[in-house]
XYZ file of C-alpha atoms in Angstrom:
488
model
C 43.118 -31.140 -27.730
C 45.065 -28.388 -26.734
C 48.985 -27.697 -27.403
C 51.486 -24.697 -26.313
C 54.157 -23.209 -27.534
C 56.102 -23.021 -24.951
C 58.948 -20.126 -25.911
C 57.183 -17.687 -24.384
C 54.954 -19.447 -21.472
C 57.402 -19.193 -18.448
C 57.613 -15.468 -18.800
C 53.835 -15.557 -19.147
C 53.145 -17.596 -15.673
C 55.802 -15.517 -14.150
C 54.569 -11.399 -15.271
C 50.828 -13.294 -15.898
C 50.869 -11.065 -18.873
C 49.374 -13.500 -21.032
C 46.256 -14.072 -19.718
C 44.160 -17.479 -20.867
C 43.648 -20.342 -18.422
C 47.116 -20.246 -17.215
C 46.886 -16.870 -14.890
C 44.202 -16.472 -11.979
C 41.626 -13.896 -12.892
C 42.773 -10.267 -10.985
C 40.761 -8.800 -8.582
C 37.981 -5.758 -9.700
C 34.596 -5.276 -10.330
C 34.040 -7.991 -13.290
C 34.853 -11.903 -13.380
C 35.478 -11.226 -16.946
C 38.946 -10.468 -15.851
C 39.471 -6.531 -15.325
C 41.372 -5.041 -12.840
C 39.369 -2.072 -11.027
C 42.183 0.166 -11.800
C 41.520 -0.768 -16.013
C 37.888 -0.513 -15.647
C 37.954 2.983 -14.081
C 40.122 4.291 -16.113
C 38.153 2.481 -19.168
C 35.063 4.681 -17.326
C 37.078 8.047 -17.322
C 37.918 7.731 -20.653
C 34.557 7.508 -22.127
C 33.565 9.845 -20.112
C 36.082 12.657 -20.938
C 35.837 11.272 -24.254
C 33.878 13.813 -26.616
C 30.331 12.353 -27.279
C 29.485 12.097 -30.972
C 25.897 11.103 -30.554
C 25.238 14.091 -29.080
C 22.629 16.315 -31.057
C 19.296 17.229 -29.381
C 19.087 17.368 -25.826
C 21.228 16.789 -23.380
C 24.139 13.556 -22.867
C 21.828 10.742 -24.028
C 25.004 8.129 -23.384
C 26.010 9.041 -20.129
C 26.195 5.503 -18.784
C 29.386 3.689 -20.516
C 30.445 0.421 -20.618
C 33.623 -0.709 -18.085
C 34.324 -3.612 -20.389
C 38.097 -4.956 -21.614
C 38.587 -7.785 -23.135
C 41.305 -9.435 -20.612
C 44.290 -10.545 -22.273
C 44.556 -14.045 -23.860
C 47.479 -16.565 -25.536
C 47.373 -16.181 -29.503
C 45.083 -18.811 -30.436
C 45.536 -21.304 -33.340
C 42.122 -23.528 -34.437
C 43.958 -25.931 -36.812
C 42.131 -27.974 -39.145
C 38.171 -26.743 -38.759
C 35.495 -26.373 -41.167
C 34.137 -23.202 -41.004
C 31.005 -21.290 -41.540
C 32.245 -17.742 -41.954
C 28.944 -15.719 -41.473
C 29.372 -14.085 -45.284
C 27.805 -17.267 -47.003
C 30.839 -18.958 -47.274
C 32.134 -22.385 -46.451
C 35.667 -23.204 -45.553
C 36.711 -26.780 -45.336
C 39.905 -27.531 -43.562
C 41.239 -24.328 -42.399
C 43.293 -23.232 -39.483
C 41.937 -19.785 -37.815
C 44.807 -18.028 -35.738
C 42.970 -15.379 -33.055
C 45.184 -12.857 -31.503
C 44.553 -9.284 -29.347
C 41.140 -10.113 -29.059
C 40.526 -10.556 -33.040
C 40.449 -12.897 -35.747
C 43.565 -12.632 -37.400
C 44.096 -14.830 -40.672
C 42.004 -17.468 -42.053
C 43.515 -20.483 -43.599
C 47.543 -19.304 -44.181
C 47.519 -18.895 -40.220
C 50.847 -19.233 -38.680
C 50.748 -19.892 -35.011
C 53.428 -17.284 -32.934
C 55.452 -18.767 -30.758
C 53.756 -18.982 -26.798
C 50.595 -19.389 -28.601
C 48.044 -21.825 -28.259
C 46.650 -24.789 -30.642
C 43.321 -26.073 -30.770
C 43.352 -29.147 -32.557
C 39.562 -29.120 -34.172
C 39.665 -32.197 -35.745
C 37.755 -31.560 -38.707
C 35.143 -29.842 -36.128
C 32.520 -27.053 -37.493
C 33.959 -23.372 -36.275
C 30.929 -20.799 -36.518
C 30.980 -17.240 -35.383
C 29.453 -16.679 -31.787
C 25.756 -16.593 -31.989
C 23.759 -13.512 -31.524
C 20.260 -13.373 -29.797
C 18.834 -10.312 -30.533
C 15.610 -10.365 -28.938
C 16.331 -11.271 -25.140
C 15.083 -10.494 -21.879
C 17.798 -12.554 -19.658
C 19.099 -10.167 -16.658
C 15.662 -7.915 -16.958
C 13.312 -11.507 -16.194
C 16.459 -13.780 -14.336
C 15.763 -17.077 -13.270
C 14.712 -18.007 -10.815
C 11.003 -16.596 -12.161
C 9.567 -15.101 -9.285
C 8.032 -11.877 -9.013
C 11.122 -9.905 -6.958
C 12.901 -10.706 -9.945
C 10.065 -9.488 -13.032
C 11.721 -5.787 -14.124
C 11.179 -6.186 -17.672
C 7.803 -4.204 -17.759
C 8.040 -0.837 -16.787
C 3.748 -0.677 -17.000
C 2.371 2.332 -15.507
C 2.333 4.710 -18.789
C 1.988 3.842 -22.616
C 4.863 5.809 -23.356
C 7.897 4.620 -20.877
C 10.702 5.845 -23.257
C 12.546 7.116 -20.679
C 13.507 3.384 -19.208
C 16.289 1.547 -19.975
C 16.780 -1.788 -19.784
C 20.681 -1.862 -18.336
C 19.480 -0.593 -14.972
C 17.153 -3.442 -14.460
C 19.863 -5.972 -15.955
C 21.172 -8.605 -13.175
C 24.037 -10.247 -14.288
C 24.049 -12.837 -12.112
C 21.372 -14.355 -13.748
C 21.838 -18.166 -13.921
C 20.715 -18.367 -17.851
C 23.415 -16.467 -19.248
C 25.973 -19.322 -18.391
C 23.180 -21.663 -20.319
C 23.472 -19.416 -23.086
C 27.058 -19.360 -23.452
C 27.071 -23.433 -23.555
C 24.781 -22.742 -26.224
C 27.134 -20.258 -28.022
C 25.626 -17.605 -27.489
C 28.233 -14.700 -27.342
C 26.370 -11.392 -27.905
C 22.543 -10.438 -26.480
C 20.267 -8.159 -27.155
C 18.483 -7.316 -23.488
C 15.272 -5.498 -24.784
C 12.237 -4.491 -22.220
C 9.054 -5.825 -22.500
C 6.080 -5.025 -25.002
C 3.134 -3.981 -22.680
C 3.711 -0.445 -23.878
C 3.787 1.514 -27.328
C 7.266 2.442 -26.641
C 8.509 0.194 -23.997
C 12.237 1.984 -23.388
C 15.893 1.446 -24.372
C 17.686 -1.475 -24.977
C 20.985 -3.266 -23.789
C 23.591 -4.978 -25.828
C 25.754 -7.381 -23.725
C 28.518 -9.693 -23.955
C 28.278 -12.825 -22.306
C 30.778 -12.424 -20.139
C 30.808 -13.163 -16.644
C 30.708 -9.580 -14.151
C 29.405 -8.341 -10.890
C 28.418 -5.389 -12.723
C 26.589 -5.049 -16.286
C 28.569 -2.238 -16.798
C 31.284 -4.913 -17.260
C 29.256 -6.753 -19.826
C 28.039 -4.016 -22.079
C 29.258 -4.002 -25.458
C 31.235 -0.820 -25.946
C 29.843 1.719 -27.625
C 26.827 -0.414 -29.444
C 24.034 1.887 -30.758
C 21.010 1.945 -28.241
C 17.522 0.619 -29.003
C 14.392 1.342 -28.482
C 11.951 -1.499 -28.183
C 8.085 -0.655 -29.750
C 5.051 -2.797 -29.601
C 2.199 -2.579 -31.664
C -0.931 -4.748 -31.737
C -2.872 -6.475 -29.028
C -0.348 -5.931 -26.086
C -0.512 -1.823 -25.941
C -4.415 -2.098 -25.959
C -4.948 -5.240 -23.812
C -3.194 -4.057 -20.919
C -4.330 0.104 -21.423
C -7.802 -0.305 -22.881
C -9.560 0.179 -19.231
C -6.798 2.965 -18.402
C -7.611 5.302 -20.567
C -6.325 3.725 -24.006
C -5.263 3.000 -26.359
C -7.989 0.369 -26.699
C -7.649 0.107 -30.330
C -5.001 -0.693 -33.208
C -5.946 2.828 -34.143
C -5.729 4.031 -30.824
C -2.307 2.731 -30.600
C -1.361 4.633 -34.299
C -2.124 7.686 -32.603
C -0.365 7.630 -29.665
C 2.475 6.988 -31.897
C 2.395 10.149 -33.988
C 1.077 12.326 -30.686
C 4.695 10.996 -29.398
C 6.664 11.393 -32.345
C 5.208 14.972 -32.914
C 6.449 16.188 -29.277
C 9.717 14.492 -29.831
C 10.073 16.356 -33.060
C 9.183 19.621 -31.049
C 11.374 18.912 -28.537
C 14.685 18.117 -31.168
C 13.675 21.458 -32.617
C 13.703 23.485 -29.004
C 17.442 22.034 -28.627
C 18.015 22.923 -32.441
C 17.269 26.404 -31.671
C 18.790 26.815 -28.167
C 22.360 25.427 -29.921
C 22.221 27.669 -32.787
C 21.687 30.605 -30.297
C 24.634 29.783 -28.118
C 25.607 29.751 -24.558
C 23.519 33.010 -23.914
C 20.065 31.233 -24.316
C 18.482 29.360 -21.512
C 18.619 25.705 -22.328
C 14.948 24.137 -22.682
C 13.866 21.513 -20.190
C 14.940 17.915 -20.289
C 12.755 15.222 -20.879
C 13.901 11.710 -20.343
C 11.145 10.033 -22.498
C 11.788 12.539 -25.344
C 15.005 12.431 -25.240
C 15.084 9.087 -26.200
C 12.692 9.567 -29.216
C 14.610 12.370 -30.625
C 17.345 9.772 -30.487
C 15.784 8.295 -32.811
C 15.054 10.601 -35.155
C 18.616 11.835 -34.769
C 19.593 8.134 -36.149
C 21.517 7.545 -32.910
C 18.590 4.825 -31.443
C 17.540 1.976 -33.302
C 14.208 0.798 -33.463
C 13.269 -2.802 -32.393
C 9.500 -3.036 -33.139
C 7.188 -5.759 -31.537
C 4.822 -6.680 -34.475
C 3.064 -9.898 -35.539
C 0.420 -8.396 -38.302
C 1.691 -7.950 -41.851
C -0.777 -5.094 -42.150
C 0.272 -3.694 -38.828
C 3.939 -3.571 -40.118
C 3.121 -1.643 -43.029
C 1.423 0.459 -41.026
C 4.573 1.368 -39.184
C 7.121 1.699 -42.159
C 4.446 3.959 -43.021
C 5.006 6.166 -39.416
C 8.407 6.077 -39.960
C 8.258 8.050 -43.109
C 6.089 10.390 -41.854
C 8.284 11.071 -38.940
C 11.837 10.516 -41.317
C 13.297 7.867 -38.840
C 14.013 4.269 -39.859
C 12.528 0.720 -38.462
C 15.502 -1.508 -37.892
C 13.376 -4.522 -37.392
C 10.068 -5.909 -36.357
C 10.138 -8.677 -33.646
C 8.429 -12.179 -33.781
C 6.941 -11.215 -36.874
C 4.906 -14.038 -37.627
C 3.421 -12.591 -40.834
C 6.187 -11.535 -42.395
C 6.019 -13.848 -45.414
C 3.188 -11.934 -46.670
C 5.072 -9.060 -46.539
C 8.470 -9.914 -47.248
C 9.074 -7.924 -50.721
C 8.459 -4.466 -48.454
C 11.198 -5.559 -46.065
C 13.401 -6.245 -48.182
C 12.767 -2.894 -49.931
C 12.775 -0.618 -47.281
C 15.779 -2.648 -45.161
C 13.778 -4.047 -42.378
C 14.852 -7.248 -40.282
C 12.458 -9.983 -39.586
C 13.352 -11.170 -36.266
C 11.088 -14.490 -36.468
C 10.900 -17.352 -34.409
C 10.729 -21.067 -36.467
C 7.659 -22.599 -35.061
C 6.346 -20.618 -32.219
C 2.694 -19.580 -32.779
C -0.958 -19.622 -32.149
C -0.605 -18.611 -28.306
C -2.844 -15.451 -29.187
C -4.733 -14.447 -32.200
C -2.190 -11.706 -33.848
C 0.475 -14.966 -33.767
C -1.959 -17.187 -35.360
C -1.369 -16.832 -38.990
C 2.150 -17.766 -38.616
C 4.024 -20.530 -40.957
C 7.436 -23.062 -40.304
C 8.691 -20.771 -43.952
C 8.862 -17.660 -42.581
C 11.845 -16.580 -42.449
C 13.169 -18.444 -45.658
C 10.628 -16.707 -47.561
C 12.002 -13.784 -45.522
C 15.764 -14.969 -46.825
C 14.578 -15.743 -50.861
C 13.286 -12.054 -51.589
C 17.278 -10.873 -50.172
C 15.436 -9.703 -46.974
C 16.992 -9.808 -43.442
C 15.448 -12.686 -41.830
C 16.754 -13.260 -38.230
C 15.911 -16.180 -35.847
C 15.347 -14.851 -32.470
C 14.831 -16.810 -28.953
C 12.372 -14.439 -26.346
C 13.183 -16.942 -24.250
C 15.662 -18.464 -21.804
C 15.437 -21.942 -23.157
C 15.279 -21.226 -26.804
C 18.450 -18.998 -26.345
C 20.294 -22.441 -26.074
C 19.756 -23.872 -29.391
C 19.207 -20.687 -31.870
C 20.962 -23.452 -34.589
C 18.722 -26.298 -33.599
C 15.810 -23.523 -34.527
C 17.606 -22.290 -37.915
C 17.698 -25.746 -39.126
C 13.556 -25.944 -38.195
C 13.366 -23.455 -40.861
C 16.252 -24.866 -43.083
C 14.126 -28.590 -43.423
C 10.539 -26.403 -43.546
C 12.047 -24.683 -46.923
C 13.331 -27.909 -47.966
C 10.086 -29.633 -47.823
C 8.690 -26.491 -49.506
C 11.019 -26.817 -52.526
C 13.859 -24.202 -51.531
C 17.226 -25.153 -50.109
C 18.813 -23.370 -48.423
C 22.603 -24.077 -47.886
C 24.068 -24.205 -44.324
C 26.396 -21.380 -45.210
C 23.370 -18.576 -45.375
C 21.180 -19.817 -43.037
C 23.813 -19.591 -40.297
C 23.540 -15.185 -41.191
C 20.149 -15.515 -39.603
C 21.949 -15.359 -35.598
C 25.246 -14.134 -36.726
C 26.053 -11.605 -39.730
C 21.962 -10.265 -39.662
C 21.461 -9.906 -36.666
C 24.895 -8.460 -35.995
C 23.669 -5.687 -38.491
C 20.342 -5.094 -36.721
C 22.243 -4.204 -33.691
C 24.537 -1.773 -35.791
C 27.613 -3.868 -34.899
C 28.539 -5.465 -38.608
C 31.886 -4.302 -38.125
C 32.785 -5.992 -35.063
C 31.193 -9.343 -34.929
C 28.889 -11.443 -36.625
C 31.612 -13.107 -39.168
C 34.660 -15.158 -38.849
C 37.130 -12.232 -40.861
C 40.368 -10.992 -40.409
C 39.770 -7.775 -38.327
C 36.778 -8.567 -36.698
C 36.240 -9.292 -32.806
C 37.088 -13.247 -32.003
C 34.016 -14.060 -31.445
C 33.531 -17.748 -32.054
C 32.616 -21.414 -31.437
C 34.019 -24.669 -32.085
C 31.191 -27.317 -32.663
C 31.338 -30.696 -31.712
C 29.888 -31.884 -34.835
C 27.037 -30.688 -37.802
C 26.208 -27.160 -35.969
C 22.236 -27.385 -37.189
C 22.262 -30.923 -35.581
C 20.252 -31.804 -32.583
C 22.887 -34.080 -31.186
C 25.843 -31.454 -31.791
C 26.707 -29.192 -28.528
C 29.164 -26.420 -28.368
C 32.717 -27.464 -27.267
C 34.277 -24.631 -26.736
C 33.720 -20.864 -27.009
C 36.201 -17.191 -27.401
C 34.766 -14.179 -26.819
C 37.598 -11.011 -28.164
C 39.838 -14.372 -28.153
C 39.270 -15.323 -24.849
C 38.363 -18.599 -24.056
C 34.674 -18.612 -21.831
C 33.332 -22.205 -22.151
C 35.072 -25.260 -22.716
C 33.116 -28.831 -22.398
C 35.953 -30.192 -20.845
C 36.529 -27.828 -18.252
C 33.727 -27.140 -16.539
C 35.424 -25.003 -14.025
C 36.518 -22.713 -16.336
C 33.521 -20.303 -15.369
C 32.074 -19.984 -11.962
C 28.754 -22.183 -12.113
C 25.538 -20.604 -10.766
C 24.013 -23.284 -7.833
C 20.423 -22.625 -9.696
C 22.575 -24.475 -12.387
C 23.130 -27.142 -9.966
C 20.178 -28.876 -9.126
C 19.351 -29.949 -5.849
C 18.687 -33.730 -4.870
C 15.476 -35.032 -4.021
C 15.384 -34.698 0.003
C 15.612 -38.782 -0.144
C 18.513 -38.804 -2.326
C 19.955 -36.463 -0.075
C 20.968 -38.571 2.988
C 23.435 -40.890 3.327
């Protein structure tokens, strides 16, 4: 149930300064509720702005984001439960969210115009964060005009990136809202050794996905290694072979490291020199080795993963995390020591022979050595019920002997993987000073039966249950009766 305070709402409806459900949306370029005028200027600014990740090579962030967080009532949560991201548990709190952030826990005090959210002894979360998905770059409806998640014509595609193949129109990320979903991870695919850059979004509704890129979120670059590089290059000239694939690695890595130095020099020298050639692809790898790009590795084999903490040394840049993962159990204690994510999926294996030697405990044995363990979807269905999949894992441990406590497992889509995407201090927590970010639960969040009733993104209100109006609904999300059904 929702209250006002109503001291402040007629100026509010009148200047429609306050924003929430009680102003119509202004015209621009993004649903999410910026004016053209903001977003421009939002776009100027970044770009006059001076660019700190700039060290080898030319501008390697010239494409900002034209997201603002529209603005929104002060928001009061009263009596909720809450699962805070940090591995506590908060029973019968009020959370006050206010300019876009989470502003007190607990001792909140609602100011007057605000809203209240009566939660009812309800379970309050932060948003969920899917860090492995393809939505936008493979939108639904899956037919081949729509497949640009696979740039494969080259082993090496580094110079891709996955925000110009994004469409944000695509029906699933309204499914993956109602599934609390507030923050994505838009990788390409993992047909290549290095497959390109990746996107972080918000789940907000735009025209553009300029409106829903996170503002200034570190890139990615997504990796594969294994059976994918060689299976789709091993009768075009290789790799053909895990070792194949190792080389083309350092071969890369070496002319990226070549190409950092040329820039090296031509910036020491000054204005006089000539600048040195740009080169998309190794721009992006020097990136990397810079420690502006993160690394996002596609890698099932425990051996195989070894293997590339072991490239990384050689070449002094860091892994953030290996995707799907399936053998990470055997490898855990390495993770954990050299700070490397396990993006795993609960029970989602034995589709080739690299996924076979997969187990339900993954990523708890992941979480018991004090590794990183992060539960991923890949998928547009899976993105819907990342909790439902946690708790797979939660009763797998259980059976196993290990319990783990609602309050830590819940890290795995919101603190964890908030850190593998270099945004720890923005979201993935329910703390004062951090984005507001969150969902209210309709009952036990790990519970099959339990839905999300409502969800803020920087305060804002995106989804509520009851109001399904609130965002425009895609007609793939429709349906369509059967032809029979469809006359009178």
């Amino acid at each position: 149930m929702i209250k006002l305070r109503v001291g402040l709402l007629l100026p509010c409806l009148i200047l429609g300064a306050c924003g929430g459900n009680l102003t119509l949306p202004p015209l621009g370029d993004s649903r999410s509720g910026q004016t053209s005028s903001s977003a421009e200027k939002n776009r100027q600014t970044q770009a006059s702005a001076p660019n700190k990740r700039k060290q080898s090579g030319s501008d390697r962030a010239p494409f900002g984001s034209s997201y603002e967080a529209p603005p929104s009532l002060p928001t009061l949560i009263s009596n909720v439960n809450v699962l805070t991201g940090t591995g506590e548990q908060l029973q019968g709190v009020s959370v006050l969210l206010q300019s876009g952030k989470i502003v007190s826990i607990d001792d909140a005090e609602l100011p007057e115009g605000g809203v209240i959210v009566e939660g009812n002894g309800r379970w309050l979360t932060p948003g969920i964060i899917d860090v492995h998905s393809h939505l936008g770059v493979y939108p639904e409806p899956a037919i081949p005009s729509h497949n640009d998640g696979n740039e494969i014509v080259s082993p090496n595609t580094a110079k891709v990136w996955a925000e110009h193949s994004v469409w944000p129109q695509d029906p699933a990320f309204e499914k993956a809202l109602a599934g609390g979903v507030t923050t994505l991870q838009i990788l390409p695919g993992s047909a290549n050794l290095f497959g390109g850059r990746g996107v972080t979004l918000k789940n907000v509704s735009s025209i553009t996905m300029q409106g829903m890129k996170f503002p200034n979120a570190p890139h990615s670059l997504k990796m594969a290694c294994g059976e994918n590089p060689k299976r789709v290059y091993g009768d075009k000239g290789g790799p053909a072979t895990r070792m194949g694939n190792m080389a083309g690695y350092r071969e890369a890595w070496i002319a990226a490291s070549a190409y950092r130095d040329k820039w090296a020099a031509y910036k020491k020298k000054g204005k006089s020199a000539d600048a040195p050639d740009r080169d998309l692809m190794l721009e992006t790898l020097a990136g990397v080795l810079d420690g502006e790009i993160k690394v996002h590795n596609h890698c099932y084999r425990a051996d195989e993963m070894v293997n590339m903490i072991d490239l990384a040394r050689e070449f002094n840049y860091k892994v953030t995390a290996f995707h799907h993962a399936v053998e990470a159990y055997k490898v855990a204690p390495i993770l954990a020591e050299n700070d490397v994510c396990a993006v795993v999926w609960a029970d989602w294996w034995g589709f080739k022979q690299e996924a076979a030697d997969m187990i339900r405990e993954n990523a708890a044995l992941v979480h018991a050595v004090g590794g990183c363990a992060i539960i991923h979807s890949d998928d547009g269905i899976q993105t819907q019920r990342l909790l439902q999949e946690v708790a797979k894992v939660m009763q797998a441990a259980q059976v196993m002997g290990y319990k783990i406590r609602g309050a830590d497992a819940i890290k795995w889509v919101t603190s964890n993987a908030a850190k593998s995407l270099g945004l720890e201090n923005e979201v993935g927590s329910i703390e004062a000073g951090k984005n507001a970010d969150v969902v209210l639960w309709s009952g036990n969040p790990f519970s099959v039966y339990t839905r999300a009733d409502m969800v803020w993104i920087d305060g804002v209100l995106q989804y509520d249950k009851q109001q399904p109006g609130l965002r425009a609904t895609a007609d793939f999300n429709l349906g369509i009766l059967k032809p029979a059904e469809d006359r009178p």
